[in-house]
PDB file of C-alpha atoms and ligand atoms in Angstrom:
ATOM      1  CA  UNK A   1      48.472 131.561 104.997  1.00 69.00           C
ATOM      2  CA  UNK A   2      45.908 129.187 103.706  1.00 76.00           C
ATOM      3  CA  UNK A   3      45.857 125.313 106.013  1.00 86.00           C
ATOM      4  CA  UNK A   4      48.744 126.582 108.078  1.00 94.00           C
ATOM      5  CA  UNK A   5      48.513 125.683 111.786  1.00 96.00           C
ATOM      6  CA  UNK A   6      46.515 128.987 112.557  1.00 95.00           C
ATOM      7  CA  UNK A   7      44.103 128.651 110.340  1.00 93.00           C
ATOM      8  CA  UNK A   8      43.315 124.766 111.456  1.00 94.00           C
ATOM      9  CA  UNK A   9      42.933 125.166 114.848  1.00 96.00           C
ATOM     10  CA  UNK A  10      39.659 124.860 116.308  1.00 96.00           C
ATOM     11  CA  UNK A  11      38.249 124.559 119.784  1.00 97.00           C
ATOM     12  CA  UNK A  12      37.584 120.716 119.909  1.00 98.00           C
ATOM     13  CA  UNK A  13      35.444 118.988 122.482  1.00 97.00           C
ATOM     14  CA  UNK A  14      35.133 116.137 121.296  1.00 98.00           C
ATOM     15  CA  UNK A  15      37.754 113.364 121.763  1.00 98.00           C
ATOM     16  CA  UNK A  16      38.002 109.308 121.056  1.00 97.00           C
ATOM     17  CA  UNK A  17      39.331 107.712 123.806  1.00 94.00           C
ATOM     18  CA  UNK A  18      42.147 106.468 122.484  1.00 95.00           C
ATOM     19  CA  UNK A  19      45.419 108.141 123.990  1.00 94.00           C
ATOM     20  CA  UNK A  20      47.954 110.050 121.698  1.00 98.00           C
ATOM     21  CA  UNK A  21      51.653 108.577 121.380  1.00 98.00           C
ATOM     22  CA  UNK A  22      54.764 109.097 123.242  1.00 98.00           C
ATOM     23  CA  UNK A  23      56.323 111.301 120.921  1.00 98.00           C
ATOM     24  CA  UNK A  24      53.370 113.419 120.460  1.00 98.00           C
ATOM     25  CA  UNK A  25      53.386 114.240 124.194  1.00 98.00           C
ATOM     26  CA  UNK A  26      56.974 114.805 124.008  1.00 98.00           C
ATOM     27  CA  UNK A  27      56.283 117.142 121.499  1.00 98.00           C
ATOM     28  CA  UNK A  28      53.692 118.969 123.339  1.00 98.00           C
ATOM     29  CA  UNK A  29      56.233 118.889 126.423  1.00 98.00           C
ATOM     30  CA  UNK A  30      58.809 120.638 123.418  1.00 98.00           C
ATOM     31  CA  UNK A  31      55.792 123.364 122.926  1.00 98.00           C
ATOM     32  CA  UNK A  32      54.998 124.313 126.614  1.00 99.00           C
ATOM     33  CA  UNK A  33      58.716 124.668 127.362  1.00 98.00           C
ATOM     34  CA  UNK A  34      59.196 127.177 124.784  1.00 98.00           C
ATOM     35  CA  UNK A  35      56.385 129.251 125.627  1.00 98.00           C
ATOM     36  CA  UNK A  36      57.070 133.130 126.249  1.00 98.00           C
ATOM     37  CA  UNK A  37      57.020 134.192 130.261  1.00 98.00           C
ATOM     38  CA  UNK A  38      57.250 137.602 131.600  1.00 98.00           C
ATOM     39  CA  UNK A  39      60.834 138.496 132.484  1.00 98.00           C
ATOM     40  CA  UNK A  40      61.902 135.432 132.043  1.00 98.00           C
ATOM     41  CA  UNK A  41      60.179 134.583 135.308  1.00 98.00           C
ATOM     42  CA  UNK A  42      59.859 130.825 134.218  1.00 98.00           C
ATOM     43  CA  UNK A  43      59.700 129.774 138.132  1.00 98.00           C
ATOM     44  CA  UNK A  44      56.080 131.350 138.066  1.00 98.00           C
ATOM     45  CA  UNK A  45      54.478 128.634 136.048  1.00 98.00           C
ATOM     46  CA  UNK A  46      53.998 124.726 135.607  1.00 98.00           C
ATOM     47  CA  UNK A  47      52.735 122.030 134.436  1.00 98.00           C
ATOM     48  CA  UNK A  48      51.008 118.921 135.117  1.00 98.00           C
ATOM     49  CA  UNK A  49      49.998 116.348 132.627  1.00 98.00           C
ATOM     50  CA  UNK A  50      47.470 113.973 133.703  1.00 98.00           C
ATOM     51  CA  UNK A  51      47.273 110.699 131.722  1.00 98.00           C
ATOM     52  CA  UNK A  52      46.191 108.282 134.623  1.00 98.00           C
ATOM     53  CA  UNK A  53      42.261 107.439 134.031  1.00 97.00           C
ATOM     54  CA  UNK A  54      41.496 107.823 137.934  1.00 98.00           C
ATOM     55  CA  UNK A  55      43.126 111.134 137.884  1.00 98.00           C
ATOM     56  CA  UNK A  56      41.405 112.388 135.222  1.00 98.00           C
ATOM     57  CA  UNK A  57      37.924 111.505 136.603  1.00 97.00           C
ATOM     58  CA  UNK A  58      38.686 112.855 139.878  1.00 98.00           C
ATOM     59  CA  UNK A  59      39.650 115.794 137.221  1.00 98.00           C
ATOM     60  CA  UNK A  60      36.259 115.364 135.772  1.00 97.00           C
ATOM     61  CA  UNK A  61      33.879 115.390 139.352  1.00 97.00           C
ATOM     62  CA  UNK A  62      35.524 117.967 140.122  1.00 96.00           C
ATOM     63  CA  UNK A  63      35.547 120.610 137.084  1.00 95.00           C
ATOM     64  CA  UNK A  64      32.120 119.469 135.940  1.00 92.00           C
ATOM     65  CA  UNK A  65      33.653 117.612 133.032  1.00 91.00           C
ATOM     66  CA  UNK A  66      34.843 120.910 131.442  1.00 88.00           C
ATOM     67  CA  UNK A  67      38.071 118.493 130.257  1.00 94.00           C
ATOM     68  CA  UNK A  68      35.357 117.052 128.193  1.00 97.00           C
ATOM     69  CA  UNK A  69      36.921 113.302 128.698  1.00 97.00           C
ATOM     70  CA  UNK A  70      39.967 113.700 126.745  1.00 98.00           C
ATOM     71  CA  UNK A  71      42.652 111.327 127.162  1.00 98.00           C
ATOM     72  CA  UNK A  72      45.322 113.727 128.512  1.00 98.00           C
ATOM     73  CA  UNK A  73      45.336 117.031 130.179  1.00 98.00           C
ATOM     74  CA  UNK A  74      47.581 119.481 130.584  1.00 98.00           C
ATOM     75  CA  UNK A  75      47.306 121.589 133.230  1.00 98.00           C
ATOM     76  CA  UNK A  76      48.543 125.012 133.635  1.00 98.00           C
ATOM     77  CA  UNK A  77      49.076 126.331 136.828  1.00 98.00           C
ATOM     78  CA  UNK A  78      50.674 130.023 138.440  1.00 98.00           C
ATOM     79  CA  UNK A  79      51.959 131.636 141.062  1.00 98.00           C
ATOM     80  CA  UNK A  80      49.573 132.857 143.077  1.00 98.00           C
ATOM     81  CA  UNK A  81      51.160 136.387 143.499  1.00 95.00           C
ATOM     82  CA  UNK A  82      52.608 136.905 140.050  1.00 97.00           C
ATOM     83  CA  UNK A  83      51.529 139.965 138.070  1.00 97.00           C
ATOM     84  CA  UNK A  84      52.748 137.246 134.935  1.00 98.00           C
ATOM     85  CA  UNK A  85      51.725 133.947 135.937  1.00 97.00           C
ATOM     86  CA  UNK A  86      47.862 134.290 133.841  1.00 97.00           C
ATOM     87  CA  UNK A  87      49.475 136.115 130.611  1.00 98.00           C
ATOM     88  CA  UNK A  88      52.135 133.308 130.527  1.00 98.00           C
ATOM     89  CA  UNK A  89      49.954 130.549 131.046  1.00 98.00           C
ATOM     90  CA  UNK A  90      47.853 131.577 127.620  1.00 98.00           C
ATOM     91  CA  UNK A  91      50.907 131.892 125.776  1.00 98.00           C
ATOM     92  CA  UNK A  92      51.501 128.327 126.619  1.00 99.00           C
ATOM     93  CA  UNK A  93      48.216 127.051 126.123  1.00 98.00           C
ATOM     94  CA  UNK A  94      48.416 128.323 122.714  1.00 98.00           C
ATOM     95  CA  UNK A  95      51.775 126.916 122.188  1.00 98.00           C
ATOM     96  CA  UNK A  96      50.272 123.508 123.420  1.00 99.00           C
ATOM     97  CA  UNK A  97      47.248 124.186 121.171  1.00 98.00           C
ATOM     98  CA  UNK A  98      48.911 125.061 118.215  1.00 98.00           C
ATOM     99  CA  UNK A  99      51.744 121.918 118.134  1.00 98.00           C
ATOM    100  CA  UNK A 100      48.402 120.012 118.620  1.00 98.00           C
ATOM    101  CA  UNK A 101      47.051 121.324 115.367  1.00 98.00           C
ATOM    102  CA  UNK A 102      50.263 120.339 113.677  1.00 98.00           C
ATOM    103  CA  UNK A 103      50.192 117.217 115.066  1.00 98.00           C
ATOM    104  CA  UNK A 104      46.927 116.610 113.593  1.00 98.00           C
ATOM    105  CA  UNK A 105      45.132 116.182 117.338  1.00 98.00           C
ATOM    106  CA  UNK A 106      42.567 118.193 118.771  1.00 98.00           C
ATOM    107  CA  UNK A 107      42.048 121.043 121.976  1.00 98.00           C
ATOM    108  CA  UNK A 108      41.113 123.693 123.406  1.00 98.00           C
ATOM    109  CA  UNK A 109      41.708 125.999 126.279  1.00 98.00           C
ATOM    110  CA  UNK A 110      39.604 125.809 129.431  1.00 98.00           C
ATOM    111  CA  UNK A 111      39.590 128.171 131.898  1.00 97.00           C
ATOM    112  CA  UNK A 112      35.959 128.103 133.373  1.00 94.00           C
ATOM    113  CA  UNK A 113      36.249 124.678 134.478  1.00 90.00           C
ATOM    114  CA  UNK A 114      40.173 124.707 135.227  1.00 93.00           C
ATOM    115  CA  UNK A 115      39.399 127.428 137.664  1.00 95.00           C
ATOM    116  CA  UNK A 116      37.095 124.882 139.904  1.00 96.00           C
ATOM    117  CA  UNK A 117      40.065 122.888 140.710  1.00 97.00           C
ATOM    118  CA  UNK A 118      41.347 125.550 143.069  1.00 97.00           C
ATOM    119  CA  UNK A 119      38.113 124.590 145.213  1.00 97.00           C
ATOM    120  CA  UNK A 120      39.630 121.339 145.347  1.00 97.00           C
ATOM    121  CA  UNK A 121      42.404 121.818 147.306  1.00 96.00           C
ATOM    122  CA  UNK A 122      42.853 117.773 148.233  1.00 98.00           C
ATOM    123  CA  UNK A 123      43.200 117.202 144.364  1.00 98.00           C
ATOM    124  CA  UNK A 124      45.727 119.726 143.712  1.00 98.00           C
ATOM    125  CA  UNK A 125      47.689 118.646 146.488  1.00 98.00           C
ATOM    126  CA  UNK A 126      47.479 115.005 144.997  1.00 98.00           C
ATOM    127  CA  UNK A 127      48.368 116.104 141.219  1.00 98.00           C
ATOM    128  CA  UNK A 128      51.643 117.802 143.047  1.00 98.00           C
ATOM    129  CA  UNK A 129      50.457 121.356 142.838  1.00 98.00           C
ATOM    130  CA  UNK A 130      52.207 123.627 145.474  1.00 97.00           C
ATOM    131  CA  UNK A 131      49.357 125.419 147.297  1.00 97.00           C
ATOM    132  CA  UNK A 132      51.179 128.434 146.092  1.00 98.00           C
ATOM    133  CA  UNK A 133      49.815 128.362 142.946  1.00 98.00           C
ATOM    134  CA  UNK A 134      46.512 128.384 141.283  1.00 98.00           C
ATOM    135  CA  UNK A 135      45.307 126.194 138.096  1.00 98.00           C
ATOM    136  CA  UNK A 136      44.941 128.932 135.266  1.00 98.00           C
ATOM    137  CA  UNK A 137      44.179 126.884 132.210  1.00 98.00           C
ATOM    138  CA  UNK A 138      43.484 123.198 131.543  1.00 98.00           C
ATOM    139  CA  UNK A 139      44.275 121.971 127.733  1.00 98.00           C
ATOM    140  CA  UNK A 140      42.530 118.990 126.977  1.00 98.00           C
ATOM    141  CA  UNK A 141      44.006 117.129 124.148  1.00 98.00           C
ATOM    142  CA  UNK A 142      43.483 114.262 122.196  1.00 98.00           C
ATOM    143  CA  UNK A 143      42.389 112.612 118.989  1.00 98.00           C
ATOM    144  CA  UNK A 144      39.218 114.879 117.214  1.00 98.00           C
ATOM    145  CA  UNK A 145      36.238 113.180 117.116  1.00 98.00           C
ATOM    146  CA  UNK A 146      34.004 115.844 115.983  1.00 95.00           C
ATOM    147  CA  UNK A 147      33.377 117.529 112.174  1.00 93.00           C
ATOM    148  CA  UNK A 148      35.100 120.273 112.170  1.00 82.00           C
ATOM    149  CA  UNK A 149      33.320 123.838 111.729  1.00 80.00           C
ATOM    150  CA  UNK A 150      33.518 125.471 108.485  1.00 80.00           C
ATOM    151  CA  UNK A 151      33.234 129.065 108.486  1.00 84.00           C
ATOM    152  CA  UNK A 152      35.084 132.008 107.533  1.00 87.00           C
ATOM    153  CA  UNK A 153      37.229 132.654 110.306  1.00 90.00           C
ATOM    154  CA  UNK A 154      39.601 135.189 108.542  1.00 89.00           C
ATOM    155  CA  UNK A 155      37.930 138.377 109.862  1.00 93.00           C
ATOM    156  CA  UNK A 156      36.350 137.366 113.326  1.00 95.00           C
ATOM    157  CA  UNK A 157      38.289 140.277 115.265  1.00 97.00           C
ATOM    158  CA  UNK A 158      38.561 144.116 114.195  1.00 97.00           C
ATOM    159  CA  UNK A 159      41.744 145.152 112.872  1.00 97.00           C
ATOM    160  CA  UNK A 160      42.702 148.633 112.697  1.00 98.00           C
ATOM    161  CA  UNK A 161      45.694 149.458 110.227  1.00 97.00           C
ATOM    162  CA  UNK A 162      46.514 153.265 109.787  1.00 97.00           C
TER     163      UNK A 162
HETATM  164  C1  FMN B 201      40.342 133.034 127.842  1.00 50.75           C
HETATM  165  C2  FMN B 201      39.588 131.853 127.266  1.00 50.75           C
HETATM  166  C3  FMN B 201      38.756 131.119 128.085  1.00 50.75           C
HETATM  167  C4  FMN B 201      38.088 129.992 127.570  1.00 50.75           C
HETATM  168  N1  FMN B 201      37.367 129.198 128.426  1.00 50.75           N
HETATM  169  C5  FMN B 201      36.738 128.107 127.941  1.00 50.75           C
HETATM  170  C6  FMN B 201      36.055 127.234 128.821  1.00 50.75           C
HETATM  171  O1  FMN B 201      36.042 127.408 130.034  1.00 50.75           O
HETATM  172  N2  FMN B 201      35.426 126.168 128.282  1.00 50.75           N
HETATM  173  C7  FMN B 201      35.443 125.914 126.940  1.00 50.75           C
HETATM  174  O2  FMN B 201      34.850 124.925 126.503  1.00 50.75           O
HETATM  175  N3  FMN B 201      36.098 126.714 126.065  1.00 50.75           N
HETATM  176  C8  FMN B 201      36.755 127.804 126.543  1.00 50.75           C
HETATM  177  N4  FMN B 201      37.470 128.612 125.690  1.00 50.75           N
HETATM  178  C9  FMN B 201      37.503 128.297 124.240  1.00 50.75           C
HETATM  179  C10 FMN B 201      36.632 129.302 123.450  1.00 50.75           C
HETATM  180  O3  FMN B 201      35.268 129.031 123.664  1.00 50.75           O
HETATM  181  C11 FMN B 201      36.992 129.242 121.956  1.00 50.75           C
HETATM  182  O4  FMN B 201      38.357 129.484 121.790  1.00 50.75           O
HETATM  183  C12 FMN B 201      36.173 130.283 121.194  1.00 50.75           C
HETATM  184  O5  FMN B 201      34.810 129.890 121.114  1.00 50.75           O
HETATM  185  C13 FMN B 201      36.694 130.518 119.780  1.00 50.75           C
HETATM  186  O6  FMN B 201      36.705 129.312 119.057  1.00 50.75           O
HETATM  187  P1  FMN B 201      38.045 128.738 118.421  1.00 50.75           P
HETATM  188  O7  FMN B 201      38.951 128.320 119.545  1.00 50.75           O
HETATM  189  O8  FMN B 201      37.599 127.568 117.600  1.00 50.75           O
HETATM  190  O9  FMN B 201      38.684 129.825 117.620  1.00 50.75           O
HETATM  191  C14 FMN B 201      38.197 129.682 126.183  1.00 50.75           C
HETATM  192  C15 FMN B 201      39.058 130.429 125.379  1.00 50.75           C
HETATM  193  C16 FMN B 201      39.768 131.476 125.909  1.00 50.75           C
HETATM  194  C17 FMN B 201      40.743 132.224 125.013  1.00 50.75           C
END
């Protein structure tokens, strides 16, 4: 599966500033929406994409600019008391990640930084996030501005096949 979307992806942390399009974030709406949840429990996560510029700083103070100043973020957030709401949330950053890939734009998951929002209550309760749930993952996406790393990436993990 040689230049498939797998294959592609990278962890980019480097964007331009210029936004991406309407239909790209549609698409990347399209991607999170079809994500996997446990049980079908789909009340147990959301998300909130943050395009505004003073959003996004506040964003920035406040996770140490671990969205690395991409134009939009999407971020992932749980229920608080869900025994799915963490495993979900990485199936949908991947889903974002990988339509990203195939739509040519760059990003990657962040959880150290995501995780700083939930010190900042005031902010979550200004992006709309019910003090029930927690910020998981943050996706910052965007157009690459970086070179792209080259190496082998086909056998990074142990596989076992009996
Ligand atoms: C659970 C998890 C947590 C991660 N947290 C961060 C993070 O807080 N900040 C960051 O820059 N990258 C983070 N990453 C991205 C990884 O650093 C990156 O995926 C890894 O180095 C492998 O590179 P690749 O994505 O290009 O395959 C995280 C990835 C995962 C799966």
């Amino acid at each position: 599966m040689v230049n498939s979307i797998f294959t592609n992806r990278r962890a980019v942390r480097d964007f331009s500033k210029e936004s991406i399009s309407d239909d790209d974030l549609k698409n990347l709406i399209v991607a999170f929406q079809t994500a996997p949840c446990g049980m079908n429990q789909t009340d147990v996560m959301n998300l909130v994409v943050v395009k505004d510029e003073g959003l996004r700083n506040k964003i920035k103070e406040k996770t140490d600019n671990a969205c690395y100043n991409a134009p939009v973020l999407f971020v992932i957030n749980t229920k608080k008391d869900s025994m799915f709401g963490e495993r979900d949330a990485s199936c949908a950053a991947e889903n974002i990640m990988l339509a990203a890939t195939d739509l040519g734009l760059g990003s990657v998951y962040v959880m150290g930084g995501a995780v700083r929002l939930n010190d900042a209550g005031e902010l979550q309760k200004e992006l709309g996030i019910d003090p029930a749930f927690q910020t998981s993952v943050i996706v910052p996406v965007g157009k690459i501005a970086e070179k792209p790393e080259e190496t082998d990436r086909s056998n990074r993990y142990q596989v076992t096949i009996y």
